[in-house]
């Protein structure tokens, strides 16, 4: 075929018609439906204006339901919002340039939401504060309006200098709306309450937003099923009518999960939780032709909700049928005909009666509503043949529902229609698309042929040989595969070199202990958020987050210090205090809280007065590990700094941060400016932003904390009487002269358990001299399982361990079946490896390991399922590879002392080496 005879615009026009034929950007059942945003400037201010924004929903059957509308735009200049009434911006933005009066929003592209009902009267305006819910115009015009007022600054103060906002966006509550540019219109005229005087806006512009179902969702949100009295066949909704993307998360109707508390609680992103059905739609509309009278006929309509997380308030149902021009009566629903065109009256809107059935409840026994309608026959058109009695189109809440295929409608007996689409037509269309793709888009040749090949495989036997040439099927793909293979082969060597270098570096640094391979991202992050500027400095909120999975800070808590970059002072603190005030003799009036160049800060103790407290403060400096209790792994305080900078450019960051937790071990990096922290209001509908933020990251090194380990491990087993003790002087023997024997009178002396200020331990005399011993006992071997017993003993008379943690590394921890009397959490720092777990005490039961004595131990048993490919009791496989207590690695016994199976004891590698060396010397001497 000669395509040159056809001009290129011809193909372009055909192409766009094919693509946008189902866009539904124009709704012919509601041709004038739109949402109009009207901005009325009602007064000028010194640097801007005060405007009232009114949102009118002129759509006949499409409302905005909860969680309501979200409106956004982009300022043309550097405008800010000083204040708002009736609405709020969700994000304050960066207002650090403003010192005294801080604007409500400084963002270039603010996002505004409606206020919730019940806000104070001084924050309300007419038609506001409905949570963003706006009714449709056809259902309730008085509730189809929403308004708010805003004061705009740093903009023009006259009609000529004001620049209109641009790039308007509207979510209602999801996607679907497209907004036009703002357009200046004649100023709005307002009537006084008595109706005798007119006032006029200073300036007015409009924005029109229209809805497109194609933009709102790729798949329909409802479907239609059909049945009739004259045919026993029920036509269900199409399979996967609304897509099958939620198939994995759906809930079976007979599942016990339906009784779970909180199942019907909506999520932030309104993700549906749909009941498992073939159609997978949140809403199903069923149309049943019920009865046939002499001059009338009756239809029953049922609407069923399959979404567990959403009930539909002020729902609407629109149906198109040629007999809707002769409705006689509608039962239990309200009805309004839709007349977009005077000549046609074939569409109508059904909606619930107020306070009766205007809420369609979530999925369950109450999640359906139904009605019946009686229609008068038009003898010239009425028939039950060829599916005439069923609707042409159905809309629920403004979205078109997926209809069954016409050939599946319940038809009168012996009147089933012929197939609508012939197979030959479908194949011809695909072949034409393939030819056009090859002649006009050669670069996409391989991809399109692959896709069309998969589509047309079932019809291959029906297509002529000339259309299905084997050369084109294989030649291009073989060439591309060969090129890909060669490039892959070339890059393998470089990748192997990179892997080798990484492995080499890892081997070198593996014993540095500053990097924890079991918690690679563990650190304590100290975040400074400047919340406001003062006359000579700033007020900052300091938050300390312990992101370590199993290392916490125990009593007497953390100690934080730093050095000021200039001559700053601390005027006041809330939630913490400095340990020294320093020399404040230069100040005569107000005396600062601390004047030291290097302040040292500690947390306040529990029970301080409320006016000295701050959120997440006053716990005596104790912080839980992130893996154990994230809510308790935070500590915070507020500090007012003076003699410092009063803007982002003049503030100098503190330096030389040090952290004790409570002893040495942490190394802190320099302060680093980061993007300002964003805070959510209690109702989570608005964001505010810090004026400036910097972070300090502190990492732990066991080498810095202690020269010797602080715990040791001993082993035993059921198959060997030998008990492998902790190594001698595993934790150093420097405390041997001051230790206390367990059977001596001193161990029962009053005050022996009183801690010292420097936390000096008082240990029980043992050969290992460790404060803590962890014992691992292989207890029982079953057919498919094996059991281990873990006991932790405290030998320190002056320390009880609160919220202790025990981390164990063993290859069989990926199959833990049950843990008795301890809580357990797997640690998976790398997704491919699951051989590490954290044990910790149950709250209020054994989360406190008491000081040395009869109660100074906790124990548990672990039941593990065997992996027959790896399980073994030989060569110490059943014992852990690494053990950590409270984040510090414990000393393990030498491998040659592990309890081994009888007759399989590992030979001493040292003695074998000595024998080999001796034999070599003898042979050399004989030679």
PDB file of N, CA, C and O in Angstrom, residues 604-672:
ATOM      1  N   UNK A 604      17.261  15.473  82.721  1.00  0.00           N
ATOM      2  CA  UNK A 604      16.643  15.631  84.030  1.00  0.00           C
ATOM      3  C   UNK A 604      16.093  14.292  84.508  1.00  0.00           C
ATOM      4  O   UNK A 604      15.806  13.390  83.709  1.00  0.00           O
ATOM      5  N   UNK A 605      15.929  14.180  85.830  1.00  0.00           N
ATOM      6  CA  UNK A 605      15.402  12.955  86.408  1.00  0.00           C
ATOM      7  C   UNK A 605      13.884  12.926  86.311  1.00  0.00           C
ATOM      8  O   UNK A 605      13.240  13.973  86.214  1.00  0.00           O
ATOM      9  N   UNK A 606      13.274  11.745  86.347  1.00  0.00           N
ATOM     10  CA  UNK A 606      11.806  11.681  86.337  1.00  0.00           C
ATOM     11  C   UNK A 606      11.219  12.397  87.554  1.00  0.00           C
ATOM     12  O   UNK A 606      11.811  12.436  88.630  1.00  0.00           O
ATOM     13  N   UNK A 607      10.043  12.996  87.369  1.00  0.00           N
ATOM     14  CA  UNK A 607       9.338  13.646  88.463  1.00  0.00           C
ATOM     15  C   UNK A 607       9.614  15.118  88.627  1.00  0.00           C
ATOM     16  O   UNK A 607       9.157  15.721  89.607  1.00  0.00           O
ATOM     17  N   UNK A 608      10.330  15.745  87.668  1.00  0.00           N
ATOM     18  CA  UNK A 608      10.561  17.187  87.772  1.00  0.00           C
ATOM     19  C   UNK A 608       9.245  17.922  87.496  1.00  0.00           C
ATOM     20  O   UNK A 608       8.321  17.370  86.899  1.00  0.00           O
ATOM     21  N   UNK A 609       9.114  19.183  87.942  1.00  0.00           N
ATOM     22  CA  UNK A 609       7.871  19.941  87.680  1.00  0.00           C
ATOM     23  C   UNK A 609       7.556  20.017  86.184  1.00  0.00           C
ATOM     24  O   UNK A 609       8.453  19.985  85.336  1.00  0.00           O
ATOM     25  N   UNK A 610       6.272  20.134  85.855  1.00  0.00           N
ATOM     26  CA  UNK A 610       5.823  20.122  84.462  1.00  0.00           C
ATOM     27  C   UNK A 610       6.403  21.282  83.651  1.00  0.00           C
ATOM     28  O   UNK A 610       6.652  21.131  82.455  1.00  0.00           O
ATOM     29  N   UNK A 611       6.628  22.436  84.308  1.00  0.00           N
ATOM     30  CA  UNK A 611       7.145  23.568  83.543  1.00  0.00           C
ATOM     31  C   UNK A 611       8.622  23.407  83.191  1.00  0.00           C
ATOM     32  O   UNK A 611       9.176  24.217  82.467  1.00  0.00           O
ATOM     33  N   UNK A 612       9.255  22.366  83.680  1.00  0.00           N
ATOM     34  CA  UNK A 612      10.638  22.076  83.320  1.00  0.00           C
ATOM     35  C   UNK A 612      10.739  20.884  82.378  1.00  0.00           C
ATOM     36  O   UNK A 612      11.832  20.445  82.036  1.00  0.00           O
ATOM     37  N   UNK A 613       9.604  20.333  81.978  1.00  0.00           N
ATOM     38  CA  UNK A 613       9.605  19.135  81.137  1.00  0.00           C
ATOM     39  C   UNK A 613       9.428  19.490  79.666  1.00  0.00           C
ATOM     40  O   UNK A 613       8.867  20.535  79.315  1.00  0.00           O
ATOM     41  N   UNK A 614       9.906  18.575  78.842  1.00  0.00           N
ATOM     42  CA  UNK A 614       9.792  18.680  77.384  1.00  0.00           C
ATOM     43  C   UNK A 614       9.485  17.276  76.874  1.00  0.00           C
ATOM     44  O   UNK A 614       9.783  16.284  77.547  1.00  0.00           O
ATOM     45  N   UNK A 615       8.865  17.175  75.713  1.00  0.00           N
ATOM     46  CA  UNK A 615       8.512  15.849  75.207  1.00  0.00           C
ATOM     47  C   UNK A 615       9.758  14.978  75.064  1.00  0.00           C
ATOM     48  O   UNK A 615      10.812  15.435  74.613  1.00  0.00           O
ATOM     49  N   UNK A 616       9.649  13.713  75.492  1.00  0.00           N
ATOM     50  CA  UNK A 616      10.734  12.718  75.439  1.00  0.00           C
ATOM     51  C   UNK A 616      11.924  13.096  76.317  1.00  0.00           C
ATOM     52  O   UNK A 616      13.064  12.724  76.020  1.00  0.00           O
ATOM     53  N   UNK A 617      11.671  13.852  77.384  1.00  0.00           N
ATOM     54  CA  UNK A 617      12.748  14.216  78.300  1.00  0.00           C
ATOM     55  C   UNK A 617      12.572  13.488  79.618  1.00  0.00           C
ATOM     56  O   UNK A 617      11.659  12.686  79.791  1.00  0.00           O
ATOM     57  N   UNK A 618      13.497  13.791  80.512  1.00  0.00           N
ATOM     58  CA  UNK A 618      13.334  13.503  81.931  1.00  0.00           C
ATOM     59  C   UNK A 618      13.206  12.011  82.218  1.00  0.00           C
ATOM     60  O   UNK A 618      12.284  11.561  82.907  1.00  0.00           O
ATOM     61  N   UNK A 619      14.142  11.237  81.663  1.00  0.00           N
ATOM     62  CA  UNK A 619      14.202   9.798  81.931  1.00  0.00           C
ATOM     63  C   UNK A 619      15.536   9.426  82.562  1.00  0.00           C
ATOM     64  O   UNK A 619      15.939   8.261  82.510  1.00  0.00           O
ATOM     65  N   UNK A 620      16.229  10.408  83.111  1.00  0.00           N
ATOM     66  CA  UNK A 620      17.518  10.146  83.726  1.00  0.00           C
ATOM     67  C   UNK A 620      18.585   9.759  82.725  1.00  0.00           C
ATOM     68  O   UNK A 620      19.583   9.144  83.082  1.00  0.00           O
ATOM     69  N   UNK A 621      18.364  10.112  81.461  1.00  0.00           N
ATOM     70  CA  UNK A 621      19.342   9.820  80.421  1.00  0.00           C
ATOM     71  C   UNK A 621      19.297   8.412  79.886  1.00  0.00           C
ATOM     72  O   UNK A 621      20.120   8.032  79.049  1.00  0.00           O
ATOM     73  N   UNK A 622      18.345   7.607  80.338  1.00  0.00           N
ATOM     74  CA  UNK A 622      18.239   6.221  79.865  1.00  0.00           C
ATOM     75  C   UNK A 622      17.529   6.208  78.515  1.00  0.00           C
ATOM     76  O   UNK A 622      16.467   6.817  78.353  1.00  0.00           O
ATOM     77  N   UNK A 623      18.117   5.496  77.542  1.00  0.00           N
ATOM     78  CA  UNK A 623      17.527   5.375  76.196  1.00  0.00           C
ATOM     79  C   UNK A 623      17.536   3.914  75.785  1.00  0.00           C
ATOM     80  O   UNK A 623      18.577   3.249  75.850  1.00  0.00           O
ATOM     81  N   UNK A 624      16.393   3.413  75.352  1.00  0.00           N
ATOM     82  CA  UNK A 624      16.300   2.028  74.885  1.00  0.00           C
ATOM     83  C   UNK A 624      16.928   1.892  73.508  1.00  0.00           C
ATOM     84  O   UNK A 624      17.165   2.881  72.812  1.00  0.00           O
ATOM     85  N   UNK A 625      17.187   0.655  73.116  1.00  0.00           N
ATOM     86  CA  UNK A 625      17.673   0.385  71.762  1.00  0.00           C
ATOM     87  C   UNK A 625      16.508   0.458  70.788  1.00  0.00           C
ATOM     88  O   UNK A 625      15.365   0.143  71.131  1.00  0.00           O
ATOM     89  N   UNK A 626      16.825   0.854  69.550  1.00  0.00           N
ATOM     90  CA  UNK A 626      15.787   0.994  68.518  1.00  0.00           C
ATOM     91  C   UNK A 626      15.089  -0.335  68.238  1.00  0.00           C
ATOM     92  O   UNK A 626      13.879  -0.399  68.048  1.00  0.00           O
ATOM     93  N   UNK A 627      15.841  -1.420  68.220  1.00  0.00           N
ATOM     94  CA  UNK A 627      15.243  -2.724  67.940  1.00  0.00           C
ATOM     95  C   UNK A 627      14.383  -3.241  69.065  1.00  0.00           C
ATOM     96  O   UNK A 627      13.506  -4.068  68.852  1.00  0.00           O
ATOM     97  N   UNK A 628      14.617  -2.763  70.296  1.00  0.00           N
ATOM     98  CA  UNK A 628      13.875  -3.247  71.447  1.00  0.00           C
ATOM     99  C   UNK A 628      12.613  -2.434  71.699  1.00  0.00           C
ATOM    100  O   UNK A 628      11.539  -2.991  71.919  1.00  0.00           O
ATOM    101  N   UNK A 629      12.725  -1.110  71.670  1.00  0.00           N
ATOM    102  CA  UNK A 629      11.561  -0.247  71.940  1.00  0.00           C
ATOM    103  C   UNK A 629      11.788   1.106  71.267  1.00  0.00           C
ATOM    104  O   UNK A 629      12.366   2.011  71.856  1.00  0.00           O
ATOM    105  N   UNK A 630      11.335   1.273  70.007  1.00  0.00           N
ATOM    106  CA  UNK A 630      11.599   2.535  69.289  1.00  0.00           C
ATOM    107  C   UNK A 630      11.030   3.761  69.989  1.00  0.00           C
ATOM    108  O   UNK A 630      11.604   4.847  69.900  1.00  0.00           O
ATOM    109  N   UNK A 631       9.908   3.608  70.699  1.00  0.00           N
ATOM    110  CA  UNK A 631       9.298   4.778  71.341  1.00  0.00           C
ATOM    111  C   UNK A 631      10.140   5.295  72.506  1.00  0.00           C
ATOM    112  O   UNK A 631      10.047   6.477  72.856  1.00  0.00           O
ATOM    113  N   UNK A 632      10.938   4.431  73.126  1.00  0.00           N
ATOM    114  CA  UNK A 632      11.776   4.837  74.255  1.00  0.00           C
ATOM    115  C   UNK A 632      13.218   5.088  73.855  1.00  0.00           C
ATOM    116  O   UNK A 632      14.066   5.280  74.722  1.00  0.00           O
ATOM    117  N   UNK A 633      13.500   5.057  72.559  1.00  0.00           N
ATOM    118  CA  UNK A 633      14.876   5.251  72.095  1.00  0.00           C
ATOM    119  C   UNK A 633      15.142   6.703  71.707  1.00  0.00           C
ATOM    120  O   UNK A 633      16.045   6.984  70.933  1.00  0.00           O
ATOM    121  N   UNK A 634      14.334   7.627  72.238  1.00  0.00           N
ATOM    122  CA  UNK A 634      14.443   9.043  71.907  1.00  0.00           C
ATOM    123  C   UNK A 634      14.588   9.840  73.203  1.00  0.00           C
ATOM    124  O   UNK A 634      13.943   9.529  74.211  1.00  0.00           O
ATOM    125  N   UNK A 635      15.419  10.851  73.161  1.00  0.00           N
ATOM    126  CA  UNK A 635      15.559  11.787  74.275  1.00  0.00           C
ATOM    127  C   UNK A 635      15.666  13.190  73.684  1.00  0.00           C
ATOM    128  O   UNK A 635      16.295  13.379  72.638  1.00  0.00           O
ATOM    129  N   UNK A 636      15.054  14.181  74.329  1.00  0.00           N
ATOM    130  CA  UNK A 636      15.018  15.532  73.756  1.00  0.00           C
ATOM    131  C   UNK A 636      15.032  16.582  74.852  1.00  0.00           C
ATOM    132  O   UNK A 636      14.634  16.326  75.997  1.00  0.00           O
ATOM    133  N   UNK A 637      15.493  17.762  74.479  1.00  0.00           N
ATOM    134  CA  UNK A 637      15.429  18.920  75.364  1.00  0.00           C
ATOM    135  C   UNK A 637      15.419  20.180  74.517  1.00  0.00           C
ATOM    136  O   UNK A 637      15.681  20.132  73.306  1.00  0.00           O
ATOM    137  N   UNK A 638      15.108  21.304  75.135  1.00  0.00           N
ATOM    138  CA  UNK A 638      15.049  22.587  74.447  1.00  0.00           C
ATOM    139  C   UNK A 638      16.063  23.539  75.075  1.00  0.00           C
ATOM    140  O   UNK A 638      16.216  23.574  76.293  1.00  0.00           O
ATOM    141  N   UNK A 639      16.746  24.308  74.215  1.00  0.00           N
ATOM    142  CA  UNK A 639      17.775  25.215  74.688  1.00  0.00           C
ATOM    143  C   UNK A 639      17.593  26.564  74.004  1.00  0.00           C
ATOM    144  O   UNK A 639      17.295  26.628  72.805  1.00  0.00           O
ATOM    145  N   UNK A 640      17.712  27.644  74.780  1.00  0.00           N
ATOM    146  CA  UNK A 640      17.667  29.004  74.248  1.00  0.00           C
ATOM    147  C   UNK A 640      19.087  29.554  74.269  1.00  0.00           C
ATOM    148  O   UNK A 640      19.688  29.716  75.345  1.00  0.00           O
ATOM    149  N   UNK A 641      19.627  29.847  73.085  1.00  0.00           N
ATOM    150  CA  UNK A 641      21.026  30.250  72.927  1.00  0.00           C
ATOM    151  C   UNK A 641      21.087  31.749  72.667  1.00  0.00           C
ATOM    152  O   UNK A 641      20.325  32.283  71.834  1.00  0.00           O
ATOM    153  N   UNK A 642      21.981  32.433  73.367  1.00  0.00           N
ATOM    154  CA  UNK A 642      22.171  33.868  73.177  1.00  0.00           C
ATOM    155  C   UNK A 642      23.577  34.202  72.734  1.00  0.00           C
ATOM    156  O   UNK A 642      24.471  33.348  72.693  1.00  0.00           O
ATOM    157  N   UNK A 643      23.761  35.461  72.342  1.00  0.00           N
ATOM    158  CA  UNK A 643      25.036  35.955  71.787  1.00  0.00           C
ATOM    159  C   UNK A 643      25.452  35.135  70.571  1.00  0.00           C
ATOM    160  O   UNK A 643      26.635  34.869  70.355  1.00  0.00           O
ATOM    161  N   UNK A 644      24.461  34.707  69.805  1.00  0.00           N
ATOM    162  CA  UNK A 644      24.703  33.898  68.605  1.00  0.00           C
ATOM    163  C   UNK A 644      24.108  34.612  67.407  1.00  0.00           C
ATOM    164  O   UNK A 644      23.499  35.684  67.517  1.00  0.00           O
ATOM    165  N   UNK A 645      24.227  34.022  66.254  1.00  0.00           N
ATOM    166  CA  UNK A 645      23.622  34.582  65.056  1.00  0.00           C
ATOM    167  C   UNK A 645      22.117  34.531  65.121  1.00  0.00           C
ATOM    168  O   UNK A 645      21.520  33.705  65.827  1.00  0.00           O
ATOM    169  N   UNK A 646      21.478  35.405  64.359  1.00  0.00           N
ATOM    170  CA  UNK A 646      20.016  35.471  64.348  1.00  0.00           C
ATOM    171  C   UNK A 646      19.455  35.200  62.962  1.00  0.00           C
ATOM    172  O   UNK A 646      18.353  35.608  62.639  1.00  0.00           O
ATOM    173  N   UNK A 647      20.210  34.523  62.122  1.00  0.00           N
ATOM    174  CA  UNK A 647      19.735  34.121  60.795  1.00  0.00           C
ATOM    175  C   UNK A 647      20.555  32.910  60.355  1.00  0.00           C
ATOM    176  O   UNK A 647      21.591  32.584  60.956  1.00  0.00           O
ATOM    177  N   UNK A 648      20.101  32.281  59.294  1.00  0.00           N
ATOM    178  CA  UNK A 648      20.805  31.087  58.795  1.00  0.00           C
ATOM    179  C   UNK A 648      22.250  31.391  58.409  1.00  0.00           C
ATOM    180  O   UNK A 648      23.125  30.527  58.507  1.00  0.00           O
ATOM    181  N   UNK A 649      22.508  32.610  57.978  1.00  0.00           N
ATOM    182  CA  UNK A 649      23.850  32.944  57.493  1.00  0.00           C
ATOM    183  C   UNK A 649      24.804  33.318  58.628  1.00  0.00           C
ATOM    184  O   UNK A 649      26.022  33.199  58.468  1.00  0.00           O
ATOM    185  N   UNK A 650      24.275  33.783  59.758  1.00  0.00           N
ATOM    186  CA  UNK A 650      25.151  34.257  60.839  1.00  0.00           C
ATOM    187  C   UNK A 650      25.327  33.241  61.965  1.00  0.00           C
ATOM    188  O   UNK A 650      26.203  33.404  62.802  1.00  0.00           O
ATOM    189  N   UNK A 651      24.500  32.196  61.982  1.00  0.00           N
ATOM    190  CA  UNK A 651      24.643  31.172  63.016  1.00  0.00           C
ATOM    191  C   UNK A 651      25.872  30.323  62.713  1.00  0.00           C
ATOM    192  O   UNK A 651      26.069  29.872  61.577  1.00  0.00           O
ATOM    193  N   UNK A 652      26.713  30.102  63.711  1.00  0.00           N
ATOM    194  CA  UNK A 652      27.865  29.200  63.602  1.00  0.00           C
ATOM    195  C   UNK A 652      27.536  27.915  64.349  1.00  0.00           C
ATOM    196  O   UNK A 652      27.091  27.957  65.504  1.00  0.00           O
ATOM    197  N   UNK A 653      27.805  26.780  63.724  1.00  0.00           N
ATOM    198  CA  UNK A 653      27.456  25.501  64.327  1.00  0.00           C
ATOM    199  C   UNK A 653      28.412  25.173  65.468  1.00  0.00           C
ATOM    200  O   UNK A 653      29.627  25.431  65.380  1.00  0.00           O
ATOM    201  N   UNK A 654      27.900  24.565  66.556  1.00  0.00           N
ATOM    202  CA  UNK A 654      28.805  24.073  67.607  1.00  0.00           C
ATOM    203  C   UNK A 654      29.742  23.003  67.050  1.00  0.00           C
ATOM    204  O   UNK A 654      29.478  22.395  66.006  1.00  0.00           O
ATOM    205  N   UNK A 655      30.836  22.736  67.760  1.00  0.00           N
ATOM    206  CA  UNK A 655      31.835  21.775  67.281  1.00  0.00           C
ATOM    207  C   UNK A 655      32.314  20.914  68.446  1.00  0.00           C
ATOM    208  O   UNK A 655      31.920  21.109  69.592  1.00  0.00           O
ATOM    209  N   UNK A 656      33.165  19.933  68.117  1.00  0.00           N
ATOM    210  CA  UNK A 656      33.790  19.049  69.115  1.00  0.00           C
ATOM    211  C   UNK A 656      32.755  18.383  70.019  1.00  0.00           C
ATOM    212  O   UNK A 656      32.836  18.434  71.250  1.00  0.00           O
ATOM    213  N   UNK A 657      31.767  17.747  69.401  1.00  0.00           N
ATOM    214  CA  UNK A 657      30.740  17.055  70.185  1.00  0.00           C
ATOM    215  C   UNK A 657      31.321  15.798  70.821  1.00  0.00           C
ATOM    216  O   UNK A 657      32.090  15.058  70.192  1.00  0.00           O
ATOM    217  N   UNK A 658      30.963  15.539  72.069  1.00  0.00           N
ATOM    218  CA  UNK A 658      31.316  14.295  72.752  1.00  0.00           C
ATOM    219  C   UNK A 658      30.066  13.739  73.408  1.00  0.00           C
ATOM    220  O   UNK A 658      29.197  14.482  73.874  1.00  0.00           O
ATOM    221  N   UNK A 659      29.977  12.402  73.443  1.00  0.00           N
ATOM    222  CA  UNK A 659      28.823  11.721  74.020  1.00  0.00           C
ATOM    223  C   UNK A 659      29.323  10.575  74.886  1.00  0.00           C
ATOM    224  O   UNK A 659      30.104   9.738  74.430  1.00  0.00           O
ATOM    225  N   UNK A 660      28.867  10.546  76.123  1.00  0.00           N
ATOM    226  CA  UNK A 660      29.122   9.424  77.025  1.00  0.00           C
ATOM    227  C   UNK A 660      27.824   8.672  77.213  1.00  0.00           C
ATOM    228  O   UNK A 660      26.776   9.286  77.445  1.00  0.00           O
ATOM    229  N   UNK A 661      27.903   7.318  77.139  1.00  0.00           N
ATOM    230  CA  UNK A 661      26.648   6.595  77.180  1.00  0.00           C
ATOM    231  C   UNK A 661      26.596   5.339  78.017  1.00  0.00           C
ATOM    232  O   UNK A 661      26.340   4.290  77.449  1.00  0.00           O
ATOM    233  N   UNK A 662      26.733   5.387  79.339  1.00  0.00           N
ATOM    234  CA  UNK A 662      27.205   6.503  80.163  1.00  0.00           C
ATOM    235  C   UNK A 662      28.727   6.629  80.189  1.00  0.00           C
ATOM    236  O   UNK A 662      29.261   7.638  80.621  1.00  0.00           O
ATOM    237  N   UNK A 663      29.463   5.605  79.737  1.00  0.00           N
ATOM    238  CA  UNK A 663      30.917   5.683  79.726  1.00  0.00           C
ATOM    239  C   UNK A 663      31.431   6.031  78.343  1.00  0.00           C
ATOM    240  O   UNK A 663      30.677   6.384  77.436  1.00  0.00           O
ATOM    241  N   UNK A 664      32.747   5.929  78.132  1.00  0.00           N
ATOM    242  CA  UNK A 664      33.310   6.228  76.810  1.00  0.00           C
ATOM    243  C   UNK A 664      32.928   5.152  75.796  1.00  0.00           C
ATOM    244  O   UNK A 664      32.396   4.098  76.150  1.00  0.00           O
ATOM    245  N   UNK A 665      33.242   5.428  74.542  1.00  0.00           N
ATOM    246  CA  UNK A 665      32.930   4.472  73.472  1.00  0.00           C
ATOM    247  C   UNK A 665      32.382   5.125  72.223  1.00  0.00           C
ATOM    248  O   UNK A 665      32.533   4.594  71.124  1.00  0.00           O
ATOM    249  N   UNK A 666      31.770   6.296  72.385  1.00  0.00           N
ATOM    250  CA  UNK A 666      31.164   6.974  71.243  1.00  0.00           C
ATOM    251  C   UNK A 666      32.111   8.036  70.675  1.00  0.00           C
ATOM    252  O   UNK A 666      32.747   8.773  71.423  1.00  0.00           O
ATOM    253  N   UNK A 667      32.162   8.087  69.351  1.00  0.00           N
ATOM    254  CA  UNK A 667      32.908   9.115  68.630  1.00  0.00           C
ATOM    255  C   UNK A 667      31.923   9.872  67.754  1.00  0.00           C
ATOM    256  O   UNK A 667      31.195   9.257  66.971  1.00  0.00           O
ATOM    257  N   UNK A 668      31.878  11.193  67.887  1.00  0.00           N
ATOM    258  CA  UNK A 668      30.893  12.013  67.173  1.00  0.00           C
ATOM    259  C   UNK A 668      31.548  12.763  66.031  1.00  0.00           C
ATOM    260  O   UNK A 668      32.667  13.283  66.167  1.00  0.00           O
ATOM    261  N   UNK A 669      30.870  12.812  64.907  1.00  0.00           N
ATOM    262  CA  UNK A 669      31.339  13.559  63.756  1.00  0.00           C
ATOM    263  C   UNK A 669      31.019  15.036  63.907  1.00  0.00           C
ATOM    264  O   UNK A 669      30.341  15.461  64.847  1.00  0.00           O
ATOM    265  N   UNK A 670      31.474  15.860  62.982  1.00  0.00           N
ATOM    266  CA  UNK A 670      31.161  17.296  63.047  1.00  0.00           C
ATOM    267  C   UNK A 670      29.698  17.557  62.711  1.00  0.00           C
ATOM    268  O   UNK A 670      29.036  16.751  62.040  1.00  0.00           O
ATOM    269  N   UNK A 671      29.202  18.682  63.191  1.00  0.00           N
ATOM    270  CA  UNK A 671      27.826  19.082  62.867  1.00  0.00           C
ATOM    271  C   UNK A 671      27.714  19.389  61.380  1.00  0.00           C
ATOM    272  O   UNK A 671      28.613  19.989  60.784  1.00  0.00           O
ATOM    273  N   UNK A 672      26.612  18.975  60.792  1.00  0.00           N
ATOM    274  CA  UNK A 672      26.401  19.128  59.351  1.00  0.00           C
ATOM    275  C   UNK A 672      24.996  19.657  59.098  1.00  0.00           C
ATOM    276  O   UNK A 672      24.014  19.089  59.582  1.00  0.00           O
TER     277      UNK A 672
END
